[in-house]
XYZ file of C-alpha atoms in Angstrom:
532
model
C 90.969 19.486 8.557
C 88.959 19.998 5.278
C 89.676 16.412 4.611
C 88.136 15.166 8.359
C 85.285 17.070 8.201
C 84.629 15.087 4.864
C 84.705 11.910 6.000
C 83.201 12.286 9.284
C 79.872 13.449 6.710
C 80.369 10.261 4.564
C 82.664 7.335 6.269
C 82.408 5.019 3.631
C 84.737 4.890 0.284
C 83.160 6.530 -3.029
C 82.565 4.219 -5.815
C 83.914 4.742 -9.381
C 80.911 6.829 -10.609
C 82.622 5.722 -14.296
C 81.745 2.037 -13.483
C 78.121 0.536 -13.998
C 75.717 0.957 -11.436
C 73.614 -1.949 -10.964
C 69.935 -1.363 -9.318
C 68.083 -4.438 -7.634
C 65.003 -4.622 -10.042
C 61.544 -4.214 -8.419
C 58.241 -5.176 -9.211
C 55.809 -2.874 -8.967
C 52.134 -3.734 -7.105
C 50.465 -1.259 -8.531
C 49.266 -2.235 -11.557
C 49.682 -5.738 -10.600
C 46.691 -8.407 -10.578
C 47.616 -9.225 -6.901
C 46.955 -5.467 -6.005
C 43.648 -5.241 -8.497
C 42.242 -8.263 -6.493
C 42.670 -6.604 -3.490
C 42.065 -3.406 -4.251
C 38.352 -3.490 -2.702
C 36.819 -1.497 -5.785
C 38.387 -3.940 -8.273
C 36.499 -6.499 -10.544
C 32.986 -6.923 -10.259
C 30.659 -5.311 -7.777
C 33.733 -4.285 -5.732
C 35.505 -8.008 -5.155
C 37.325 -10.338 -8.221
C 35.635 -11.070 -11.126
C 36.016 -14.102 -11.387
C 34.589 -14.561 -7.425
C 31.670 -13.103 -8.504
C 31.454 -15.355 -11.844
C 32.132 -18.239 -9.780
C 29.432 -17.478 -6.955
C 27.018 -16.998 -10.241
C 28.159 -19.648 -12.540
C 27.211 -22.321 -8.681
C 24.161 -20.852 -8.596
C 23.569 -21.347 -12.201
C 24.322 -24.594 -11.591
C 22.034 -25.105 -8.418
C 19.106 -24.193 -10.514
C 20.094 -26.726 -13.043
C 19.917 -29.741 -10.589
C 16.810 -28.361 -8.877
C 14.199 -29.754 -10.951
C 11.338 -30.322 -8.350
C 8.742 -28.772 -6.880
C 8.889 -27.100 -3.290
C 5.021 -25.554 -2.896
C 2.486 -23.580 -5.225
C 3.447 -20.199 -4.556
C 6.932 -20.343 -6.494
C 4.130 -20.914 -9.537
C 0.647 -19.709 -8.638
C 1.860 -16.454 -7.076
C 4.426 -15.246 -9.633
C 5.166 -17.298 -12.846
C 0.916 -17.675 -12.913
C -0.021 -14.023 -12.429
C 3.468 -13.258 -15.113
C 1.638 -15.297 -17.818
C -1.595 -13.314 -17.205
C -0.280 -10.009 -17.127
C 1.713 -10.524 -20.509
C -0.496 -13.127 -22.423
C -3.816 -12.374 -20.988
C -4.832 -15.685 -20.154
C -4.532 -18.037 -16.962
C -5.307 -18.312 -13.429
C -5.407 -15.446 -11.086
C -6.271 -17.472 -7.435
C -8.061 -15.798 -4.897
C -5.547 -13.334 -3.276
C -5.568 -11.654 -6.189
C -9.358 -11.241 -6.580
C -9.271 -10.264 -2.901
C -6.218 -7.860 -3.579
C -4.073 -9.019 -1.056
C -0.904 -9.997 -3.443
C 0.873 -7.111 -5.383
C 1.955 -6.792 -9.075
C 5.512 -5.588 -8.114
C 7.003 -9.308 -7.877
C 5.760 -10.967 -10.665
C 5.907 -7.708 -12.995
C 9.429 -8.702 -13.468
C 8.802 -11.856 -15.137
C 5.989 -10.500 -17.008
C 8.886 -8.078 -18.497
C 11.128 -11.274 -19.463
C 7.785 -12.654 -20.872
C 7.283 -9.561 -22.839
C 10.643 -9.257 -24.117
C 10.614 -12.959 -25.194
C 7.330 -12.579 -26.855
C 8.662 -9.423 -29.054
C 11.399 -11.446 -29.629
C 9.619 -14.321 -30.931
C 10.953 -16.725 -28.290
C 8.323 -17.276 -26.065
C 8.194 -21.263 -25.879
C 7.106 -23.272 -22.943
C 10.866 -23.833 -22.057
C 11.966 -20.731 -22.062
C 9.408 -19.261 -19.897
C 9.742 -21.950 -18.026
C 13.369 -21.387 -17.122
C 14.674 -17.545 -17.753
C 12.654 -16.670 -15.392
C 14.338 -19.263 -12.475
C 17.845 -18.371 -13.960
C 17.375 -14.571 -13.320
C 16.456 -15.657 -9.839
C 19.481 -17.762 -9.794
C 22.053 -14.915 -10.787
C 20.391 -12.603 -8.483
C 21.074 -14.958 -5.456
C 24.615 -15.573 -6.517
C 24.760 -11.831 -6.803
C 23.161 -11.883 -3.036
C 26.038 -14.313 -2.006
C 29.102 -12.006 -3.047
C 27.247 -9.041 -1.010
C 27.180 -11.557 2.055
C 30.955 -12.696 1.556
C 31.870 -8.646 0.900
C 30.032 -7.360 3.696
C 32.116 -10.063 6.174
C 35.213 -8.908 4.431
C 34.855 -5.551 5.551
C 33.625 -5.882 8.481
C 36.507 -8.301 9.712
C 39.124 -9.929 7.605
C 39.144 -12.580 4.334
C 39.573 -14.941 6.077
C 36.261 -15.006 7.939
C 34.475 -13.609 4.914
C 35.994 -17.377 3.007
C 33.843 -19.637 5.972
C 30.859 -17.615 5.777
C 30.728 -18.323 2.574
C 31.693 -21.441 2.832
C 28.925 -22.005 5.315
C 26.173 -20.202 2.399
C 26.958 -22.497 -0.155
C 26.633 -25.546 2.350
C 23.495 -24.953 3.056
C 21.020 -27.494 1.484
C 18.077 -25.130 2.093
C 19.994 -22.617 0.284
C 20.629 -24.838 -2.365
C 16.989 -25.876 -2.222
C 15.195 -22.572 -2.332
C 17.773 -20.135 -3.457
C 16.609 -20.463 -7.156
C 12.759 -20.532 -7.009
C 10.301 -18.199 -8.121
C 9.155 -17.275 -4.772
C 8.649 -14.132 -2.884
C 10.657 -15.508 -0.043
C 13.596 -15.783 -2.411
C 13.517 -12.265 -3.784
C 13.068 -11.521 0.012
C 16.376 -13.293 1.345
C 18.132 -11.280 -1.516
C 17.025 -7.699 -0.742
C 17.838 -8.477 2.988
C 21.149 -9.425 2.157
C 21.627 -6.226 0.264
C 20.327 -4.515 2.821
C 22.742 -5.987 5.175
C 25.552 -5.022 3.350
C 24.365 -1.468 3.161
C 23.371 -1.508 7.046
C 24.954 0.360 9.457
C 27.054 -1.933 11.819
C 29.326 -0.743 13.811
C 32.340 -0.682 11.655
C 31.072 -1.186 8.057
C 32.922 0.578 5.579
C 29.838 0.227 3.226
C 26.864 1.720 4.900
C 24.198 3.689 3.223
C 21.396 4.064 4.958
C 19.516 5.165 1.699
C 20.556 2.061 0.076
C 19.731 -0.137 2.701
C 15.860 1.324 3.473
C 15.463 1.445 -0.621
C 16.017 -2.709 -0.389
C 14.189 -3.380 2.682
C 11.372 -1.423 0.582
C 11.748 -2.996 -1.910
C 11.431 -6.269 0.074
C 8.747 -4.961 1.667
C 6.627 -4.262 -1.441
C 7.334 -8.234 -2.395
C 6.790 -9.443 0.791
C 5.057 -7.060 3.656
C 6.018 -10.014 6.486
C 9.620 -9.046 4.961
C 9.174 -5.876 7.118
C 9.644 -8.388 10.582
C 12.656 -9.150 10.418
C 14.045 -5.487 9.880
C 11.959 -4.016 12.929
C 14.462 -4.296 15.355
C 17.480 -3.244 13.065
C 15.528 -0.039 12.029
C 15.099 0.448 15.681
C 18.576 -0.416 16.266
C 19.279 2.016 13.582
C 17.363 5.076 14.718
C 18.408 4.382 18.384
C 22.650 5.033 17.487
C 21.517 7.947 14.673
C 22.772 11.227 16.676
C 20.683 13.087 13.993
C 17.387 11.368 14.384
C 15.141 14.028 12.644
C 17.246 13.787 9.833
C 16.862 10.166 9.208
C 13.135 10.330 9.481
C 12.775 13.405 7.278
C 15.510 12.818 4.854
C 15.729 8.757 4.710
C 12.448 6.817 6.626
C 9.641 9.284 5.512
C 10.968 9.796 1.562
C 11.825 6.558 0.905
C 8.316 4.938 2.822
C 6.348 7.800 0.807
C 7.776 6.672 -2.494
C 7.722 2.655 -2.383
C 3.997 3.050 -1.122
C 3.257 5.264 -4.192
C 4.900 3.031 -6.510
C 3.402 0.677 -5.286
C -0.395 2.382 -5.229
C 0.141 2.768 -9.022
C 1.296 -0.287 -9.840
C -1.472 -2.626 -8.288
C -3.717 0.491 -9.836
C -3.003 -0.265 -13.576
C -3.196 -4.070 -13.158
C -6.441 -4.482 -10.624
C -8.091 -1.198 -12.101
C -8.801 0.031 -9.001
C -6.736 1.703 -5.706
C -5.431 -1.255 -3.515
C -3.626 -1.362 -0.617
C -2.635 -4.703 -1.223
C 0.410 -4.623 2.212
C -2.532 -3.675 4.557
C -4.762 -6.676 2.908
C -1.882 -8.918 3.058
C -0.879 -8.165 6.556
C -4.438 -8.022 8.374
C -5.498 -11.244 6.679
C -2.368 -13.247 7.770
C -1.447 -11.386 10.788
C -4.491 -9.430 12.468
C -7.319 -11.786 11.407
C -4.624 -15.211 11.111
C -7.020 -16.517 8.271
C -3.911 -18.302 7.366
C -4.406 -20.796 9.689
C -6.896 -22.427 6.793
C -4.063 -23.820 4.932
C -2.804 -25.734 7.939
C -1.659 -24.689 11.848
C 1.316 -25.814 13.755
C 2.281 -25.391 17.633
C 3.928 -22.012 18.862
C 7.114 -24.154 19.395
C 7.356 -25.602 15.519
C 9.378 -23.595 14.719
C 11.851 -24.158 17.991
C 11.551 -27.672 17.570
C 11.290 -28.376 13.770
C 11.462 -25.120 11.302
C 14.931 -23.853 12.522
C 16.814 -26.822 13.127
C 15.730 -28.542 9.615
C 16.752 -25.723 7.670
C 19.565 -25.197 9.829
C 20.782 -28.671 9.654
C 23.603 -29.516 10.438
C 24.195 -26.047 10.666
C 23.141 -25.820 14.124
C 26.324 -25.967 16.159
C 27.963 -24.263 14.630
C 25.467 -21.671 15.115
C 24.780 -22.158 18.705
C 29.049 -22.024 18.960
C 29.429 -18.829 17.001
C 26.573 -17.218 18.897
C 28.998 -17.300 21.849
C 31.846 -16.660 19.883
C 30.880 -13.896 17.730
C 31.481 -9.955 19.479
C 29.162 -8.320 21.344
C 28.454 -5.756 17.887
C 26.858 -8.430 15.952
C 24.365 -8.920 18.595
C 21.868 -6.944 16.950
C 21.961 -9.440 14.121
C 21.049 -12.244 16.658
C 18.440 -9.884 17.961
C 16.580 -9.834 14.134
C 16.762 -14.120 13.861
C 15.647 -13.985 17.648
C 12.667 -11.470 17.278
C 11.291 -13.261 13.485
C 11.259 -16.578 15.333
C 9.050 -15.085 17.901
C 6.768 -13.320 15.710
C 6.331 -16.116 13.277
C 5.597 -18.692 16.407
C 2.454 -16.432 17.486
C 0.795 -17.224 14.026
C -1.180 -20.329 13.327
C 0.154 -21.131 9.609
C 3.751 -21.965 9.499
C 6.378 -23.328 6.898
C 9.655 -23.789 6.131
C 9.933 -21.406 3.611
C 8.967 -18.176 5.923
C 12.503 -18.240 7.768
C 14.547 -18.777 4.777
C 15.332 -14.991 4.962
C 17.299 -15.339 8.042
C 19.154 -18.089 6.569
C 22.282 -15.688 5.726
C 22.061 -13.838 8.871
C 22.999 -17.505 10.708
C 25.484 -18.194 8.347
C 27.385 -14.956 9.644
C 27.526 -16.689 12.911
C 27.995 -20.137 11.538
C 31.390 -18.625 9.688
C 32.557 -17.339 12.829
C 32.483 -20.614 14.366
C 34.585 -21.862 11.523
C 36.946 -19.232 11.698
C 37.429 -20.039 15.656
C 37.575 -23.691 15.512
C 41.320 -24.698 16.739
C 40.736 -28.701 16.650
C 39.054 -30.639 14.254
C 38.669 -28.103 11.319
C 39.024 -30.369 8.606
C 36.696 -33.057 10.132
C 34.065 -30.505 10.374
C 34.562 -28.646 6.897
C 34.283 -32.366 5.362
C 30.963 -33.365 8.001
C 28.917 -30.092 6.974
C 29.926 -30.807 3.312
C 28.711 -34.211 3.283
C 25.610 -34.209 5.839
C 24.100 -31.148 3.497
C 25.197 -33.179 0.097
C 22.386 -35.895 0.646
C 18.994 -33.706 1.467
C 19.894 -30.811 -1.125
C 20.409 -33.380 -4.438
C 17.221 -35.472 -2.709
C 15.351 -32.583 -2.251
C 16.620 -31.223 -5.440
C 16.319 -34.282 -7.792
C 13.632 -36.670 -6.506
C 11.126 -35.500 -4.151
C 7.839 -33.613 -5.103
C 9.723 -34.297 -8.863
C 6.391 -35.613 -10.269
C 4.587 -31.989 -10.547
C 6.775 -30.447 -13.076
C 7.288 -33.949 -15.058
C 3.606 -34.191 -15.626
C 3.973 -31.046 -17.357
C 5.594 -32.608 -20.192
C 2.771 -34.819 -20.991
C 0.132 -31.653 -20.712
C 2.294 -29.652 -22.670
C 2.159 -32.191 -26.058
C -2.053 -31.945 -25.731
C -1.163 -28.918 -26.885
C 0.687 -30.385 -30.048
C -2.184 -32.409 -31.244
C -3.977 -31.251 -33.854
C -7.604 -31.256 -32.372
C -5.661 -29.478 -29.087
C -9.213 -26.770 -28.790
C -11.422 -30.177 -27.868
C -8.727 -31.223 -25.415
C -10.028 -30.877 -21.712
C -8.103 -31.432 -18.431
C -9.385 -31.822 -14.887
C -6.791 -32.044 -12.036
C -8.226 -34.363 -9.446
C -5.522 -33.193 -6.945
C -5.138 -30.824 -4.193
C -5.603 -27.910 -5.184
C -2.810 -26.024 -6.721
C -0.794 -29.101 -6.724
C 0.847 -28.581 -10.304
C 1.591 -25.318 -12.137
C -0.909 -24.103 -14.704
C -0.719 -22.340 -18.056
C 2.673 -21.020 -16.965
C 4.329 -24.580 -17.594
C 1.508 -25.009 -20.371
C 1.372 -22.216 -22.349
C -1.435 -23.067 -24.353
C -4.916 -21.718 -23.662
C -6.792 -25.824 -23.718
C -9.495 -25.871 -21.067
C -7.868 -26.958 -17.506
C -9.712 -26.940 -14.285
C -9.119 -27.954 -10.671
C -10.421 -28.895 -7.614
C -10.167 -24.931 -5.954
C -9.946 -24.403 -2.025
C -10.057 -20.663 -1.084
C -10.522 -19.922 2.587
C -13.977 -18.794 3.578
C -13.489 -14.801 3.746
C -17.315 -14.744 5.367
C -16.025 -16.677 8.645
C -19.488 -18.672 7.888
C -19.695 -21.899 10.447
C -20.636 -24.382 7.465
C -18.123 -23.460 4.770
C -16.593 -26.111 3.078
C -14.449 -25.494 -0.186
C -15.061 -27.696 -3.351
C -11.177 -29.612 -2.496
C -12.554 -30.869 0.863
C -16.334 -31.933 -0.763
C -14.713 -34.266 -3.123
C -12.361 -35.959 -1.060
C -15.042 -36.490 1.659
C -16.500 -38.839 -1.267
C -14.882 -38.858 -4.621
C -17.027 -41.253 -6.534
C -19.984 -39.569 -5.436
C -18.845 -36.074 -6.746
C -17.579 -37.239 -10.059
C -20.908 -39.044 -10.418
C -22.805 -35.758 -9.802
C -20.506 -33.150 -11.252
C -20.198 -35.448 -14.808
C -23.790 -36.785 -15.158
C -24.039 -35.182 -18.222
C -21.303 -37.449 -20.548
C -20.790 -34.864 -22.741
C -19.318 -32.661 -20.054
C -16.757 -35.331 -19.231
C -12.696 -33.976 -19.707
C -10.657 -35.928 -22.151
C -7.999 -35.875 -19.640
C -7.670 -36.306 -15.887
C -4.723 -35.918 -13.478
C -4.497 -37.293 -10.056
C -2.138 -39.102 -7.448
C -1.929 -42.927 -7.635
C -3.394 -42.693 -3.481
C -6.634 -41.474 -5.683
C -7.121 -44.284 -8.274
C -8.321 -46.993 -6.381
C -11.301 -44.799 -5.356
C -12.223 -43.742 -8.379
C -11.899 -46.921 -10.382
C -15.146 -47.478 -11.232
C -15.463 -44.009 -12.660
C -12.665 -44.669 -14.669
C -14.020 -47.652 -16.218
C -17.507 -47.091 -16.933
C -15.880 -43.985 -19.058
C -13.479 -45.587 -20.810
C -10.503 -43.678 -19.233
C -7.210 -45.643 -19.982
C -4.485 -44.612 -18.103
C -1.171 -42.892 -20.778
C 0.853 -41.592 -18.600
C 2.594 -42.193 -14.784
C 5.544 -40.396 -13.171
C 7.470 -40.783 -9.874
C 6.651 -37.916 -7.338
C 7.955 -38.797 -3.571
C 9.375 -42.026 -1.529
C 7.017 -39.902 1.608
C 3.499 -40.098 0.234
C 1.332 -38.546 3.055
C -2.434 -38.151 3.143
C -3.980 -36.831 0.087
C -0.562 -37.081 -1.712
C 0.672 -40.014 -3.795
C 3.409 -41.499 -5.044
C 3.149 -41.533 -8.305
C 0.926 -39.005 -10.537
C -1.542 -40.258 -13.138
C -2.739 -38.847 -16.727
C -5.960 -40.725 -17.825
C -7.134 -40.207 -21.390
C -10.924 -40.900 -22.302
C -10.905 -43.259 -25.514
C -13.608 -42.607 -28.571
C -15.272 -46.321 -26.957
């Protein structure tokens, strides 16, 4: 009986516990490199290290093969006011004598000025570059957020075609490594986004998120339109509303307005409120509208779909494919359209912060497609190749290669009699930024007309009404004539005469654009006045 009860507990015949016992061999995950890769806190800001190297090595690389010029601002309001804050000479334009630009932005290339002056290293090149190459790293650091935030949100998969989709984008490629304040704005609202409370998000903060659209805000106060509705959206879902305004809106406003109050305060000398300058000249009053005015529907019909692209469906597609929780995001590219349509003065570069908000819906079109994948992956690849190396290589290239040539006046022993006049639009090249040499150099200058006077006319649009004519009068004294002028081949033929009768002999042409329009030219000229 003993014996039954036995083997009705164990059935099956005992092994020789004196013979070997052989164990299948497993590999353990956990300290594996598969596991650290997807473990999400592994590597580098929470994904693989060598993603993130990758996403900043391309972007590294992007600003290496972007070597023209998009519009002044990525100089005049950052690299400009840098070289003045650190080396206490060059060109502060008007905004800044009216107070309506802050310090915060270009404070952090006067710091990588400083340092590189202490250092000893402060040449032409080098101030020329670091600072685009921090920008660079900072927007490859900006595309890792977008591709983690996707990842936790959905799956890998969809995280891979959004960013896919980012690094398509020729506009992207175009702007994404520029000195301007709409760059530094597309990367705080992307790490914002990541930190922003979707439904679902495994990395929300809502401190972190309101600390970068501060931040962005300080840059950038137009930065603030595009986060209206999801700070609505935001304090709409809060059950504990008077906690977020006490504990999160109210601190963090308090603070980046302070900070911002004592920056401006150390560099103008006086209290400024340079957001409510900024906002009631381009918004309230729409004095904007000086440097040019579009239709409400430019953007509609032009703005979006050229920096969309080819883009476009797939955005329209994963708008209808994308759930109902992402809606919001939709909302925010929806609602900054609108806003930016009611005002005169438009460009390009204003919606280049909603840029990775589309992509999210452009990867989920992507990720949905169930015929012609490949075709499309190769068609978005090839139809943004062209217009980002064009755009990046060859047009508007002639503004920073006439730099060159300024930059060896600066070489020549006499360099102190040297004189330059720039007999362009104004702000048309970058100043003692690219220069870095105090010689004289003076422009045509074109700041709106802050009296709203009927009969203002700035000194830009009185010389090209007759060019001879001013030259004549503004140089009738020869001893006040430049040693140097700089001007678009469109201008020449004008101004021949001039040229001649002062013994100006041109040294110097470069290539600009293939699309000369208006005042611009193809080419750009250096003349040099000979000792005749």
């Amino acid at each position: 009986m003993e014996k039954v009860r036995n083997r009705a507990i164990w059935p099956y015949p005992r092994q020789d516990t004196q013979g070997a016992v052989k164990l299948r061999k497993r590999k353990s995950r956990l300290y594996s490199k598969e596991a650290a890769s997807a473990c999400p806190g592994a590597g580098l800001l929470g994904e693989s290290t060598y993603l993130v190297l990758a996403a900043v090595g391309f972007r590294l690389f992007n600003c290496v093969m972007v070597q023209t010029s998009f519009v002044p601002d990525e100089y005049w309001q950052s690299l400009e006011v840098a070289h003045n804050m650190t080396f206490n000479y060059g060109y502060l334009t008007w905004e800044w004598t009216e107070g309506l630009r802050g310090f915060f932005y270009p404070l952090m290339f006067a710091v990588i000025y400083k340092a590189l002056y202490l250092l000893g290293k402060d040449h032409v090149w080098f101030l020329i570059w670091i600072p685009r190459l921090a920008q660079a790293v900072l927007s490859g650091i900006a595309d890792v957020r977008l591709y983690s935030l996707v990842r936790h949100l959905e799956n890998t998969e969809l995280a891979k075609w959004v960013y896919f989709c980012q690094l398509c984008s020729w506009f992207t490629w175009y702007c994404s490594t520029r000195t301007l304040t709409n760059t530094m704005e597309a990367v705080l609202s992307t790490f914002a986004l990541y930190y922003y409370p979707l439904e679902g998000s495994s990395t929300k903060s809502s401190t972190k998120y309101l600390i970068c659209v501060a931040l962005a805000f300080l840059i950038r106060p137009t930065a603030l339109i595009l986060w209206i509705p999801l700070l609505f959206y935001h304090f709409a879902k809060e059950k504990k509303k008077a906690d977020l305004v006490v504990h999160q809106y109210l601190p963090i406003g308090i603070l980046t307005l302070a900070t911002s109050l004592i920056v401006d305060r150390i560099f103008f000398g006086k209290w400024t409120f340079v957001q409510w300058n900024f906002l009631k000249f381009n918004v309230l009053q729409d004095l904007g509208s000086f440097y040019g005015s579009h239709p409400w529907h430019w953007y509609i019909t032009q703005g979006v779909p050229v920096i969309l692209c080819t883009h476009l469906p797939f955005f329209i597609h994963g708008c209808m494919v994308t759930p109902k929780k992402y809606q919001i995001l939709l909302v925010a590219v929806a609602w900054t359209v609108l806003i930016y349509s009611a005002l005169s003065h438009k460009e390009f570069r204003f919606l280049y912060p909603v840029l990775p908000v589309c992509m999210v819906f452009c990867g989920f079109s992507f990720s949905n497609l169930k015929r012609w994948k490949k075709s499309a992956v190769g068609f978005l690849v090839l139809s943004n190749l062209f217009p980002a190396l064009y755009t990046g290589l060859i047009h508007q290239r002639g503004a920073l290669d006439i730099m060159s040539a300024i930059q060896k006046l600066c070489k020549m022993e006499n360099s102190s009699a040297s004189s330059l006049f720039i007999l362009m639009p104004c702000h048309s090249i970058p100043f003692y930024s690219h220069v870095h040499c105090p010689i004289k150099m003076n422009f045509l200058e074109c700041p709106p007309d802050l009296s709203e006077s009927d009969v203002y006319i700035d000194e830009a649009e009185v010389f090209y009404a007759s060019p001879l004519a001013w030259l004549n009068a503004e140089f009738y004294n020869k001893t006040l004539l430049p040693t140097h002028l700089i001007m678009f081949s469109v201008l020449q033929p004008e101004i021949l005469s001039f040229l001649t009768n002062n013994n100006y002999v041109k040294t110097r042409s470069v290539f600009h654009t293939h699309v000369p329009v208006g005042r611009t030219g193809s080419h750009i000229y250096m003349y040099e006045r000979s000792d005749q």
